[in-house]
Coordinates of C-alpha atoms and ligand atoms in Angstrom, one line a residue:
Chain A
X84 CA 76.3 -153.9 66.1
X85 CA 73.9 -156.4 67.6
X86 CA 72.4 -158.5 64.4
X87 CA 69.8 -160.9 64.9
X88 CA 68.7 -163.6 62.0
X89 CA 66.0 -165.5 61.9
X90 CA 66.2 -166.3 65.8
X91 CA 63.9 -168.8 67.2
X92 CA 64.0 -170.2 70.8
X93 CA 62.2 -172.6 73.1
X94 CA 61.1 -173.5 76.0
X95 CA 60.8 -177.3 76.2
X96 CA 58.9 -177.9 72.7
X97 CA 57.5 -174.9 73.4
X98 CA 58.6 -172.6 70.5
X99 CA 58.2 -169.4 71.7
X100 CA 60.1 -167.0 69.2
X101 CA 59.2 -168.3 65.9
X102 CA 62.0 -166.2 63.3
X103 CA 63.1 -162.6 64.7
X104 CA 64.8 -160.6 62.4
X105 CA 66.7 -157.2 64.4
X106 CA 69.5 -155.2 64.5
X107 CA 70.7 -152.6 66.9
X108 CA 73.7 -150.1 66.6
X109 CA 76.0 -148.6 68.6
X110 CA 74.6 -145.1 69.5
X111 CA 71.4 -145.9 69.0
X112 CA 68.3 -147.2 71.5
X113 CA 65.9 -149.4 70.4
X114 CA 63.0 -150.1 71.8
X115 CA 61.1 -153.9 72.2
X116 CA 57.6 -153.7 72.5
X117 CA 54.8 -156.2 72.6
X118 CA 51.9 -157.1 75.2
X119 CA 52.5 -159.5 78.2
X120 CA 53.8 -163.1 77.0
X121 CA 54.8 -162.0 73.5
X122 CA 58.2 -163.1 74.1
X123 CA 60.4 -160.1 74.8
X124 CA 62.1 -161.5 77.8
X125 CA 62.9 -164.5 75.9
X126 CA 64.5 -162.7 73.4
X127 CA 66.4 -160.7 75.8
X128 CA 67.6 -163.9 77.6
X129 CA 68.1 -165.3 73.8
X130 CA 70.8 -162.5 73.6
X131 CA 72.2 -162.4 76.6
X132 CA 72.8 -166.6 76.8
X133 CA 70.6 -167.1 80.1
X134 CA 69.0 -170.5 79.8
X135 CA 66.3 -171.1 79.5
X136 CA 64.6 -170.3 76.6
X137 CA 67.3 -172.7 74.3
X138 CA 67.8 -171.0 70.7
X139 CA 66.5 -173.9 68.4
X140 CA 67.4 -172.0 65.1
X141 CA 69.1 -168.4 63.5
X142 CA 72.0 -166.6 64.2
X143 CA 73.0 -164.1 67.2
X144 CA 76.0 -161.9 66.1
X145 CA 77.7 -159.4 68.1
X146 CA 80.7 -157.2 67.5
X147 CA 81.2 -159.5 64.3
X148 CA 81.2 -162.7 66.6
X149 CA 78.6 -165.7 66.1
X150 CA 77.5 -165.5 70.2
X151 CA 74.2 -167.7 69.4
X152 CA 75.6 -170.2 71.2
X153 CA 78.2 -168.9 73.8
X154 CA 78.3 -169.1 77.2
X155 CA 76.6 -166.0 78.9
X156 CA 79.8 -165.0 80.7
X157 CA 81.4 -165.1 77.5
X158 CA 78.8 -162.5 76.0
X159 CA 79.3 -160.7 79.1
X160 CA 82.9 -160.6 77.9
X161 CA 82.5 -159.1 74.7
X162 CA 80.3 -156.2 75.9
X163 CA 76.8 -157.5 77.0
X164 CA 75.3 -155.9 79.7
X165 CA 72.2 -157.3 81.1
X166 CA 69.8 -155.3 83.1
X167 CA 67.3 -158.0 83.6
X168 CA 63.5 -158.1 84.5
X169 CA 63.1 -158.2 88.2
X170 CA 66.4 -156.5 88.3
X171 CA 68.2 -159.5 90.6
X172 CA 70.2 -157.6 92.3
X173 CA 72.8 -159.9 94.4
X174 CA 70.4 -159.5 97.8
X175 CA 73.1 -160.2 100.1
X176 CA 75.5 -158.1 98.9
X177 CA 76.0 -154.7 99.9
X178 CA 75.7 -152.0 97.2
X179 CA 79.2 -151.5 97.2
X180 CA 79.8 -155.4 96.3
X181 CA 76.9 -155.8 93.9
X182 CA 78.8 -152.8 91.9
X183 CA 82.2 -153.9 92.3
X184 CA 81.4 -158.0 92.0
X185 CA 81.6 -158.0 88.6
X186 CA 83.6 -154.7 87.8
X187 CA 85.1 -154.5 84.9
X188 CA 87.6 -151.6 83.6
X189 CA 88.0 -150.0 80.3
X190 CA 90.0 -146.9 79.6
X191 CA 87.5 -143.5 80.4
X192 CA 84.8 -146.0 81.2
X193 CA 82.3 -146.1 84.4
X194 CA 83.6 -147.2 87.9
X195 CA 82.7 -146.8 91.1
X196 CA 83.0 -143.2 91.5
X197 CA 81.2 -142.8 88.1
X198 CA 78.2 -144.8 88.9
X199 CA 77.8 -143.0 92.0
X200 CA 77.4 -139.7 90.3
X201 CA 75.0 -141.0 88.1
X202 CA 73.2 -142.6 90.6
X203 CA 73.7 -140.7 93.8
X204 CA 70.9 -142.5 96.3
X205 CA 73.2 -145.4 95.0
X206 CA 75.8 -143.5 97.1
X207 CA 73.6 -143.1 100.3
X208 CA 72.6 -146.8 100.2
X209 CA 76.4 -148.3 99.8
X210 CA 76.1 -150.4 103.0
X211 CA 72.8 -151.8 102.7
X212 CA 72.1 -154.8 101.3
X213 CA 70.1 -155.4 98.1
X214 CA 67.4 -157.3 99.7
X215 CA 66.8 -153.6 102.1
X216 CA 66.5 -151.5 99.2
X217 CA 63.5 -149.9 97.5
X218 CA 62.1 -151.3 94.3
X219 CA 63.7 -148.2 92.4
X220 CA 67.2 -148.5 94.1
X221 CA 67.3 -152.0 92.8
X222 CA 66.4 -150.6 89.6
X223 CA 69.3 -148.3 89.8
X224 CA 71.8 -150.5 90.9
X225 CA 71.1 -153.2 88.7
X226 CA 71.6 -150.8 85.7
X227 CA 74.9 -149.3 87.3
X228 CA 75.8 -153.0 88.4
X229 CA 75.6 -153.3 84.3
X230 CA 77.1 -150.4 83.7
X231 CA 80.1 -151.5 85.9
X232 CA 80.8 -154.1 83.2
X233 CA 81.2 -151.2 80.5
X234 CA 79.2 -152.8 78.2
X235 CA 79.0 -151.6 74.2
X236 CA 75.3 -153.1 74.5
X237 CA 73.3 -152.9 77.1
X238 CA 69.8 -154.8 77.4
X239 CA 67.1 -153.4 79.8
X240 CA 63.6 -155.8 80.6
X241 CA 61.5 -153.1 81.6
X242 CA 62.9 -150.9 83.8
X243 CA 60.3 -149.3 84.7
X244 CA 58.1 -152.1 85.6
X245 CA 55.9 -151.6 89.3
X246 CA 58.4 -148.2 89.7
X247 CA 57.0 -144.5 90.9
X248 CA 56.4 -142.0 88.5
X249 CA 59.2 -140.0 90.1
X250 CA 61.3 -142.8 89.4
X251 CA 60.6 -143.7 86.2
X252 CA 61.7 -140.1 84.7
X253 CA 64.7 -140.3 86.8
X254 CA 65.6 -143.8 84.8
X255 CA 64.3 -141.8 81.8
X256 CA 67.0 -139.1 81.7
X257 CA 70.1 -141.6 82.8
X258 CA 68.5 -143.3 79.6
X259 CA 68.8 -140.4 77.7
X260 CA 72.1 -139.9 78.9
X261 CA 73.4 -143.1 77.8
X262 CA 72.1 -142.8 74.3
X263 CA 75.1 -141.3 72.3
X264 CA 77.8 -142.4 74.1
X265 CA 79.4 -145.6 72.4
X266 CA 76.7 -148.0 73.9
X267 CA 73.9 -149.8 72.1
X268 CA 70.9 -149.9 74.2
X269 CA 67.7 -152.6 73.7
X270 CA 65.3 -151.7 75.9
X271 CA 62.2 -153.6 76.2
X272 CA 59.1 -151.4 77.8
X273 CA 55.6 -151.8 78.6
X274 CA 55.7 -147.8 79.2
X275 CA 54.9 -146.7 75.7
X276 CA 55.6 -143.4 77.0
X277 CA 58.9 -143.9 78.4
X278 CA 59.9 -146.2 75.5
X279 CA 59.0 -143.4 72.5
X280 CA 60.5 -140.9 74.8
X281 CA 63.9 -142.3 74.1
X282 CA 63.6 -145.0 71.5
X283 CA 65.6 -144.0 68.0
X284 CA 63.4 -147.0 66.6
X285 CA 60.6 -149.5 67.8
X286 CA 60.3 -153.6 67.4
X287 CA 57.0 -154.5 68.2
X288 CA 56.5 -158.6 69.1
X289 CA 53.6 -160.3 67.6
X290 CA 51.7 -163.0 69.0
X291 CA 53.1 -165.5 66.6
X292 CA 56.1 -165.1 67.6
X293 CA 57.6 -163.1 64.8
X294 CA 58.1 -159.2 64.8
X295 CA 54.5 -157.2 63.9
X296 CA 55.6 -154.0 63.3
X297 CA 59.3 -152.0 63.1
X298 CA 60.2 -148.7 62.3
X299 CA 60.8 -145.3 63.8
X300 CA 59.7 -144.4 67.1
X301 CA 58.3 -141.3 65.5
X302 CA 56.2 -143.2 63.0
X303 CA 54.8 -145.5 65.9
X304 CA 53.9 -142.0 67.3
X305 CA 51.8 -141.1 64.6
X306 CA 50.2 -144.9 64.4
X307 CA 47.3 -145.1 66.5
X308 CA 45.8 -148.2 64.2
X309 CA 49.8 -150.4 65.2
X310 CA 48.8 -148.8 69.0
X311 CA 45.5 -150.1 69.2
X312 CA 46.4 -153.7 67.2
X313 CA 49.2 -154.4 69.2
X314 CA 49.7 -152.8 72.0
X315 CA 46.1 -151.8 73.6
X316 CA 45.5 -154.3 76.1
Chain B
X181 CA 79.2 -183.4 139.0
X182 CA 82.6 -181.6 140.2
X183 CA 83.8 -178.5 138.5
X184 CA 87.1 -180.5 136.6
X185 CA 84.4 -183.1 135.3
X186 CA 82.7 -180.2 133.9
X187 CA 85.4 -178.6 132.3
X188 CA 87.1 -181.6 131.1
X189 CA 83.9 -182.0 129.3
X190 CA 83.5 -178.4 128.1
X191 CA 87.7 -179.1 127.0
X192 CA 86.4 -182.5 125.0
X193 CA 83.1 -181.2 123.3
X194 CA 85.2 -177.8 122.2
X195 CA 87.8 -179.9 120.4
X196 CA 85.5 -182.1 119.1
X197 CA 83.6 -179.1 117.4
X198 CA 87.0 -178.0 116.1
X199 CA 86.9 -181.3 114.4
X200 CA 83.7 -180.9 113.3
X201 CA 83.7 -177.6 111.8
X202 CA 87.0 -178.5 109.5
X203 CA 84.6 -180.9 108.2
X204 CA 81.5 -179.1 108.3
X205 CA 82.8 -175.9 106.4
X206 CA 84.0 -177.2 103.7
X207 CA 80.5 -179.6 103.2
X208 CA 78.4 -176.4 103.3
X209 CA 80.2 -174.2 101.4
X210 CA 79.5 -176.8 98.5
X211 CA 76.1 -177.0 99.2
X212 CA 75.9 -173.0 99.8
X213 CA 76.6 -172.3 96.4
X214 CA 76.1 -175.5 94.2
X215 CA 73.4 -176.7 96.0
X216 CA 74.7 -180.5 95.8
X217 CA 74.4 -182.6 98.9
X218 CA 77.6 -184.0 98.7
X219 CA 77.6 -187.7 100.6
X220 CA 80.7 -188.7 99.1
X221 CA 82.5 -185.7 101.9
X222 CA 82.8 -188.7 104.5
X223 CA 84.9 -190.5 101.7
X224 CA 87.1 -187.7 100.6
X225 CA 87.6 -187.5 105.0
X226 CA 88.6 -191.1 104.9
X227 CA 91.1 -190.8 101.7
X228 CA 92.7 -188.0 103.8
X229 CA 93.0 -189.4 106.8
X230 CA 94.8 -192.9 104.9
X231 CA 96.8 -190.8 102.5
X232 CA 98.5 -188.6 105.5
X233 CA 98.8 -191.8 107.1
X234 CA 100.7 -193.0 104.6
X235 CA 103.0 -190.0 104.4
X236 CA 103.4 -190.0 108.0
X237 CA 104.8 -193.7 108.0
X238 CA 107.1 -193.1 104.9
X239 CA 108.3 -189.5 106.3
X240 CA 107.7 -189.3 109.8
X241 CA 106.3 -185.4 108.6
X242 CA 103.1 -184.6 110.0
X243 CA 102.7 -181.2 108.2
X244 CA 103.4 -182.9 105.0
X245 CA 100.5 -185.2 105.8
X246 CA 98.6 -182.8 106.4
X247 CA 99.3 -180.7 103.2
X248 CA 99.4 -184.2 101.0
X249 CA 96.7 -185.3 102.0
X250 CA 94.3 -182.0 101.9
X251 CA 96.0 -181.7 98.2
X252 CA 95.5 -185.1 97.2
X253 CA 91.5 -184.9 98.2
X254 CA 91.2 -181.4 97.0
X255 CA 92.2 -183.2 93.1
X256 CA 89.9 -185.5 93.6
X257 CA 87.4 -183.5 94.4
X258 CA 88.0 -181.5 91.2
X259 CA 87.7 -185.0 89.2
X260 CA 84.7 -185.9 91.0
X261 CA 83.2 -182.2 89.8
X262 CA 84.1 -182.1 86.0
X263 CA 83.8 -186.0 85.5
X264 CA 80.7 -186.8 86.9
X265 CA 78.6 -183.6 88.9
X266 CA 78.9 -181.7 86.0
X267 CA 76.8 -184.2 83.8
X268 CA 74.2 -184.0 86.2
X269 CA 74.2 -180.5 87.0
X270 CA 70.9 -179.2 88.6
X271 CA 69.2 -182.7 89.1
X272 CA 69.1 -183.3 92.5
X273 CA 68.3 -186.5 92.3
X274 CA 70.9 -188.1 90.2
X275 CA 73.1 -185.6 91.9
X276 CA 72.8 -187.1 95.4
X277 CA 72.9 -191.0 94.0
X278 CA 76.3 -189.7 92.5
X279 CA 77.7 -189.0 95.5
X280 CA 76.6 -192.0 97.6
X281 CA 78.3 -193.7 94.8
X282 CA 81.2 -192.0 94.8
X283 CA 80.9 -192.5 98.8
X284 CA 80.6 -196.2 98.6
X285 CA 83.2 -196.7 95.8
X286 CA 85.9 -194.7 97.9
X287 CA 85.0 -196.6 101.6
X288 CA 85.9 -200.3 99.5
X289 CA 88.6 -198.6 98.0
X290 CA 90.2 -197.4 101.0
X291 CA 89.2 -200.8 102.2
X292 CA 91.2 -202.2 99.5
X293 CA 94.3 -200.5 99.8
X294 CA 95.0 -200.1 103.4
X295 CA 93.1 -203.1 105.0
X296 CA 90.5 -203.3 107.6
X297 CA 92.0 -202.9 110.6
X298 CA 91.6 -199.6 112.7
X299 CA 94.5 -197.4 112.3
X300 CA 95.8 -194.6 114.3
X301 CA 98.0 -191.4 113.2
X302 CA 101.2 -191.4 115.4
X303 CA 101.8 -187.7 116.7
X304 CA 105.4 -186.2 116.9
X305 CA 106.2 -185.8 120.7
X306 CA 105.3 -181.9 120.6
X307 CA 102.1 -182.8 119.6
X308 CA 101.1 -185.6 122.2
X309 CA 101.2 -185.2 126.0
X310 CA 99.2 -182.4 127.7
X311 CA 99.3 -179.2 128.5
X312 CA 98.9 -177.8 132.0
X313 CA 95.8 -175.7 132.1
X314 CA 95.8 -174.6 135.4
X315 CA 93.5 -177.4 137.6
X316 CA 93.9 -179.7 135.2
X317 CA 96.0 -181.1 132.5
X318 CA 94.7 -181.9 128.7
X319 CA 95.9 -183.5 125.7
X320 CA 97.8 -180.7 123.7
X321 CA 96.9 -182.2 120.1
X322 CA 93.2 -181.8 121.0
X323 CA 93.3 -178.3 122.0
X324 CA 95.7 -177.1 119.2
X325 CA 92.4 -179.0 116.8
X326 CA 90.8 -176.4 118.4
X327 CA 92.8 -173.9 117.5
X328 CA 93.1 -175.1 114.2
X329 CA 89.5 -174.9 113.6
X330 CA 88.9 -171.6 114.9
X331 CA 92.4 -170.2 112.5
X332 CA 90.5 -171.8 109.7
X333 CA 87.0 -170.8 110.5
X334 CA 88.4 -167.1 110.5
X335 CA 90.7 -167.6 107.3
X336 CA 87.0 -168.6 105.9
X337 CA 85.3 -166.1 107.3
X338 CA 87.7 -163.1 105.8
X339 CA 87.7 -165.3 102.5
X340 CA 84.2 -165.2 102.3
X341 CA 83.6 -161.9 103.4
X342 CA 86.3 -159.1 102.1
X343 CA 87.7 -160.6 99.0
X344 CA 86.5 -160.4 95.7
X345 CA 86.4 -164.4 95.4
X346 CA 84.0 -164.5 98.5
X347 CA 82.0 -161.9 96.8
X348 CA 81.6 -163.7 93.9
X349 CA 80.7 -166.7 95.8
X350 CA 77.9 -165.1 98.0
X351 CA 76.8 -163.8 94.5
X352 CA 76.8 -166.9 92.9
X353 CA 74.9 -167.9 95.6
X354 CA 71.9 -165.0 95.5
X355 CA 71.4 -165.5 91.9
X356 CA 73.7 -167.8 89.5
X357 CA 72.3 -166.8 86.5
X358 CA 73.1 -163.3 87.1
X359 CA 76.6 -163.7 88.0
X360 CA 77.1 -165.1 84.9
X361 CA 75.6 -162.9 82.7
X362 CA 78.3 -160.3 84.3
X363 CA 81.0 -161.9 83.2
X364 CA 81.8 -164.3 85.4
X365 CA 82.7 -168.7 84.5
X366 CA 80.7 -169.8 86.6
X367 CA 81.4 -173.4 86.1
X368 CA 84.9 -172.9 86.8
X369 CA 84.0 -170.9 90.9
X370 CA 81.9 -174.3 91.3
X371 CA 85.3 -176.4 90.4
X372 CA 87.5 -174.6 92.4
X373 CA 84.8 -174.3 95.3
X374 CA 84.3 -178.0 94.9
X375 CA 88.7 -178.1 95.3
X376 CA 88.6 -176.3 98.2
X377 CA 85.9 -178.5 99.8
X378 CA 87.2 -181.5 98.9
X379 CA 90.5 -179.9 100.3
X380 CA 89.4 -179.3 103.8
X381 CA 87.5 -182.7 104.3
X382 CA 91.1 -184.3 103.1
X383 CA 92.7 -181.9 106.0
X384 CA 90.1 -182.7 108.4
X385 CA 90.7 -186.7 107.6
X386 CA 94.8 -186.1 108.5
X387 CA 93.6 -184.4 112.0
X388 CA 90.7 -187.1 112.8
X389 CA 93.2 -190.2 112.0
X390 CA 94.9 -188.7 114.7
X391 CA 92.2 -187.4 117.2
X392 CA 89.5 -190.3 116.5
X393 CA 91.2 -192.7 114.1
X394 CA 90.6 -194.4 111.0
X395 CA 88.0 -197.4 110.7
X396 CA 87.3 -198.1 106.9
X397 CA 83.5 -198.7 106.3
X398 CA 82.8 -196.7 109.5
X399 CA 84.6 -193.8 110.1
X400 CA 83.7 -192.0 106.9
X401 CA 79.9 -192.9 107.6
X402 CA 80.0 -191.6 111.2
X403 CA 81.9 -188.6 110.5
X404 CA 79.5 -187.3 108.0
X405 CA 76.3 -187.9 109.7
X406 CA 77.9 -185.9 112.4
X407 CA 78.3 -183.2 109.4
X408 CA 75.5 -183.8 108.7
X409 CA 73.4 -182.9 111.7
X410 CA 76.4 -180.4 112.4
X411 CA 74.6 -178.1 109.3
X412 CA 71.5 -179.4 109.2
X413 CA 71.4 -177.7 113.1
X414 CA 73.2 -174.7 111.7
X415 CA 71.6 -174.3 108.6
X416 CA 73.0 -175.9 105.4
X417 CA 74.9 -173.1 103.4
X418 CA 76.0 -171.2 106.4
X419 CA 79.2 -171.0 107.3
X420 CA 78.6 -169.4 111.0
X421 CA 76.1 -171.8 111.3
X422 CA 78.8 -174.5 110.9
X423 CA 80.8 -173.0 113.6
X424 CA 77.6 -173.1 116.0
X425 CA 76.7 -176.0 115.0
X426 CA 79.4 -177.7 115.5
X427 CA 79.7 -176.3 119.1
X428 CA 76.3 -177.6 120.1
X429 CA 76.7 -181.1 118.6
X430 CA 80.4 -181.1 120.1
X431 CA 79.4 -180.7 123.6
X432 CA 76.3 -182.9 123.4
X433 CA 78.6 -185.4 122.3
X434 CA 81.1 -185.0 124.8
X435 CA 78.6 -184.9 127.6
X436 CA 76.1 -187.2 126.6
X437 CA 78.7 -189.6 125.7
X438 CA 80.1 -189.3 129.9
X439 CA 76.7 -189.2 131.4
X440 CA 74.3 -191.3 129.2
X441 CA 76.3 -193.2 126.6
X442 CA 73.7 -195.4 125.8
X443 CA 71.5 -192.6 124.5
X444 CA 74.4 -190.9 122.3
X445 CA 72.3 -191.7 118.8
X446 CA 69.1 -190.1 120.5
X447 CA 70.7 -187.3 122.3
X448 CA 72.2 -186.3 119.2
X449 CA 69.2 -186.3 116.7
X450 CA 66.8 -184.9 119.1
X451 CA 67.9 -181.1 119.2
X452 CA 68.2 -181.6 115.3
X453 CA 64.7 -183.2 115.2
X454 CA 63.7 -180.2 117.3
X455 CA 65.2 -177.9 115.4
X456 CA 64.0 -179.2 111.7
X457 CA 60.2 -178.8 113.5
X458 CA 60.5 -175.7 114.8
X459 CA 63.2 -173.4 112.3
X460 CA 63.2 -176.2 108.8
X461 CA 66.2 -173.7 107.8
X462 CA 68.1 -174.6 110.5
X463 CA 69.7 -172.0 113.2
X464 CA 71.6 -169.4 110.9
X465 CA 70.2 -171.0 108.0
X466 CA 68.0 -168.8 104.9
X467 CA 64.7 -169.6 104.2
X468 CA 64.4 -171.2 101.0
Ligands
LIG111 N1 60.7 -170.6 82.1 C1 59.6 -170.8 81.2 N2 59.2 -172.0 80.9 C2 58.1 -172.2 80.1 N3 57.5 -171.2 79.4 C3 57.9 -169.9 79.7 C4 59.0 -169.6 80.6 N4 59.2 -168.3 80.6 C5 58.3 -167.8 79.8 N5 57.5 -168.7 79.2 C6 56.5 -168.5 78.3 O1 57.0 -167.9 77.1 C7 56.1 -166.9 76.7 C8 56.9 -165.6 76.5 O2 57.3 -165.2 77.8 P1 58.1 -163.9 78.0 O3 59.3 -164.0 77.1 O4 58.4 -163.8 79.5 O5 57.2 -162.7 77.5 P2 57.2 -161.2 77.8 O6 58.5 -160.8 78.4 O7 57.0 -160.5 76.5 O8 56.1 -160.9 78.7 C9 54.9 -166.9 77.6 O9 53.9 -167.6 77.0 C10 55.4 -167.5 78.8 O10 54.4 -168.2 79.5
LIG112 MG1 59.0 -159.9 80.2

């Protein structure tokens, strides 16, 4: 479980994240929500140990270890996965190396062959290089380049961002797939569609920095007034 | 201009390049990935060259020169990286003033230890004389530099390019961050990169006390400003473009040095001053 107390971070004396309070499970996907700037990419970097932002205060605990101030490869190592915004895929690398770079085995767990068949345009594209793909291959291969790491949680910055529609519901079902295997997924969306679509539960970020709303995804459904407040732009 | 002239030429600017590239590729596969100008690589060429000096005089073992000496630099390299670099990591500023330091601190040193007068690497016999090459003869430690440089260039370019280490490398190099956040210690690839850059410039110090000499206070500053416009030319972080690089600076040397030695300085900034106008990157250089 992915437990978050408290959390503030910075950029500079710029405190962005002003006192997040979350957890996430294994088996379940939450959804962070919020409009441009709120923060959600902060907190996802927060997590995952990319500086900056620098955490100035609260606790980040994973798999019962205190990770608020560890390394990111460490994090890595004790199940992170980051699919990040922008998707950085390695743009000199082939396909092939951006998968294997990083690759590491568990028992029954994804590799190559596995990521593949999830992905198969991930197949076709093995020899080109990250910098030749389309924006949705990236997309793709930076969450089977994650998934390579079998990570217990996996944290996606919009995935969906500047993606086809036909693209989007592709990412939609492999999310949907990955939701009840033994994987914790925080996915942060400006797609309320795709986010309620398979989101167990919703965090929505304020613009004080603190979380506005949270519940079930099904209750944000049904909230047009927490729609409008906080996410109608 | 007769044809042996020519050649001979051709023969001095190639094994010159092969001297160059040793100490070219392991300068821009530092900066490739950490991104630090490292000044204090004319230094770690100068330590070499002394300390296989000094093995060659106590053992008469050239090998083992060669091996102490591209060890010996290799560890300080290291302690350079975690002592010092790694306070300053990211500032480019502070970064390059570090190494100038370092590169100053290491010429007295040298001076210090092993005097000021030139000093030459003694060759075992099998080493020295020349070697027939049809129409004319050539000195056979020059051409097996060449040799040398193009095994190593090769042995680089297979590192680089089908093992996992080179894959995390050219990673590292695309994005840091994200390397990291997969898993992998990033701090420690820049160490050991930083060993194994370090290590060649010790190498190529054991084979340019033999080929060029040492001179304290000079031959460290002249050989990096050739590696210097070496990868500038080629384009820093490029490993190819250290070979080319090294080619075209090689033979301009070699030539300009036989027809017009009193414009060597000009005739070898000028195609780098052409270059920087016309491609900033540099040949096989990325665009920032
Ligand atoms: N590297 C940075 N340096 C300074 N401020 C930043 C940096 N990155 C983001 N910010 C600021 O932090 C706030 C939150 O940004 P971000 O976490 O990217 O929001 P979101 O992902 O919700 O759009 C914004 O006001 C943004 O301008
Ligand atoms: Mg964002």
């Amino acid at each position: 479980m992915l437990s978050i107390e408290n959390l503030r971070c910075a950029y500079g004396t710029a405190e962005i994240l002003r006192g997040i309070d979350m957890d996430v499970h294994v088996g379940e996907v939450v959804a962070l929500l919020g409009r441009n700037g709120m923060g959600k990419t902060s907190l996802v970097r927060s997590v995952a140990g990319t500086r900056p932002p620098v955490v100035s205060g609260g606790t980040i605990r994973w798999a019962g270890t205190d990770t608020t101030h560890a390394p990111s490869h460490e994090r890595a190592r004790l199940g992170m996965g980051l699919v990040p915004q922008g998707r950085h895929v390695f743009s000199s690398l082939t396909v092939h190396e951006n998968l294997t770079v990083a690759a590491r085995r568990r028992q029954n767990g994804w590799d190559l062959d596995e990521v593949y068949a999830f992905f198969p345009r991930l197949q076709e594209r093995s020899r080109s290089r990250g910098r030749n793909l389309s924006g949705g291959e990236q997309q793709m291969l930076a969450i089977g380049r994650a998934l390579m790491t079998n990570p217990q949680l996996l944290l996606m910055d919009e995935p969906s961002e500047g993606l086809a529609p036909a693209v989007i519901a592709q990412i939609r079902e492999r999310i949907q797939q990955l939701k009840g295997s033994d994987i914790a997924v925080l996915l942060v969306e400006q797609n309320l569609g795709l986010a309620l679509s398979v989101a167990d539960r919703v965090y929505i970020l304020g613009d004080e920095g603190r979380v506005a709303w949270h519940g079930q995804a099904s209750e944000l459904e049904a909230d047009d007034d927490a729609q409008q407040r906080l996410l109608a732009v | 201009m007769t044809m042996e002239f020519v050649f001979f030429q051709l023969l001095n600017g190639l094994s010159f390049a092969g001297l160059l590239f040793l100490v070219a590729s392991g300068f821009t596969l530092i900066f490739g990935l950490m991104r630090v100008v490292n000044l204090a690589h004319g230094g770690f060429y100068l330590v070499g060259g002394y300390i296989g000096l000094t093995i060659v005089l106590a053992t008469g073992n050239i090998w083992l020169a060669a091996l102490g000496g591209a060890l010996a630099v290799g560890v300080l390299g290291v302690l350079m990286e975690t002592s010092l670099l790694r306070r300053v990591r990211g500032q480019e500023l502070p970064e390059v003033l570090l190494t100038i330091g370092v590169a100053f601190m290491l010429g007295d040193l040298t001076l210090a230890f092993w005097g000021g007068d030139p000093r030459a690497m003694p060759l075992p016999d099998y080493l020295s004389g020349s070697v027939d090459l049809g129409f004319i003869g050539y000195p056979r430690f020059r051409v097996l530099v060449t040799l040398l440089a193009v095994a190593v260039g090769i042995a680089l370019w297979l590192l680089m390019s089908k093992t996992r280490v080179g894959a995390i490398v050219r990673a590292g190099v695309d994005d840091r961050e994200m390397i990291a956040a997969l898993g992998i210690n990033i701090r420690l690839v820049f160490t050991g990169l930083f060993f194994f850059g370090a290590l060649l410039a010790g190498l190529s110090g054991v084979v340019g006390a033999a080929f060029l000499g040492l001179v304290p206070g000079e031959s460290d500053i002249e050989i990096l400003l050739f590696a210097l416009v070496v990868v500038i030319l080629g384009g820093l972080g490029s490993l190819p473009g250290a070979a080319i690089g090294s080619v075209i600076v090689g033979l301009i040397d070699a030539f300009a040095k036989a027809l017009v030695p009193e414009l060597a300085f000009f005739t070898l900034f000028a195609p780098m001053a052409i270059v920087l106008v016309l491609r900033p990157e540099g040949l096989l250089g990325r665009r920032a």
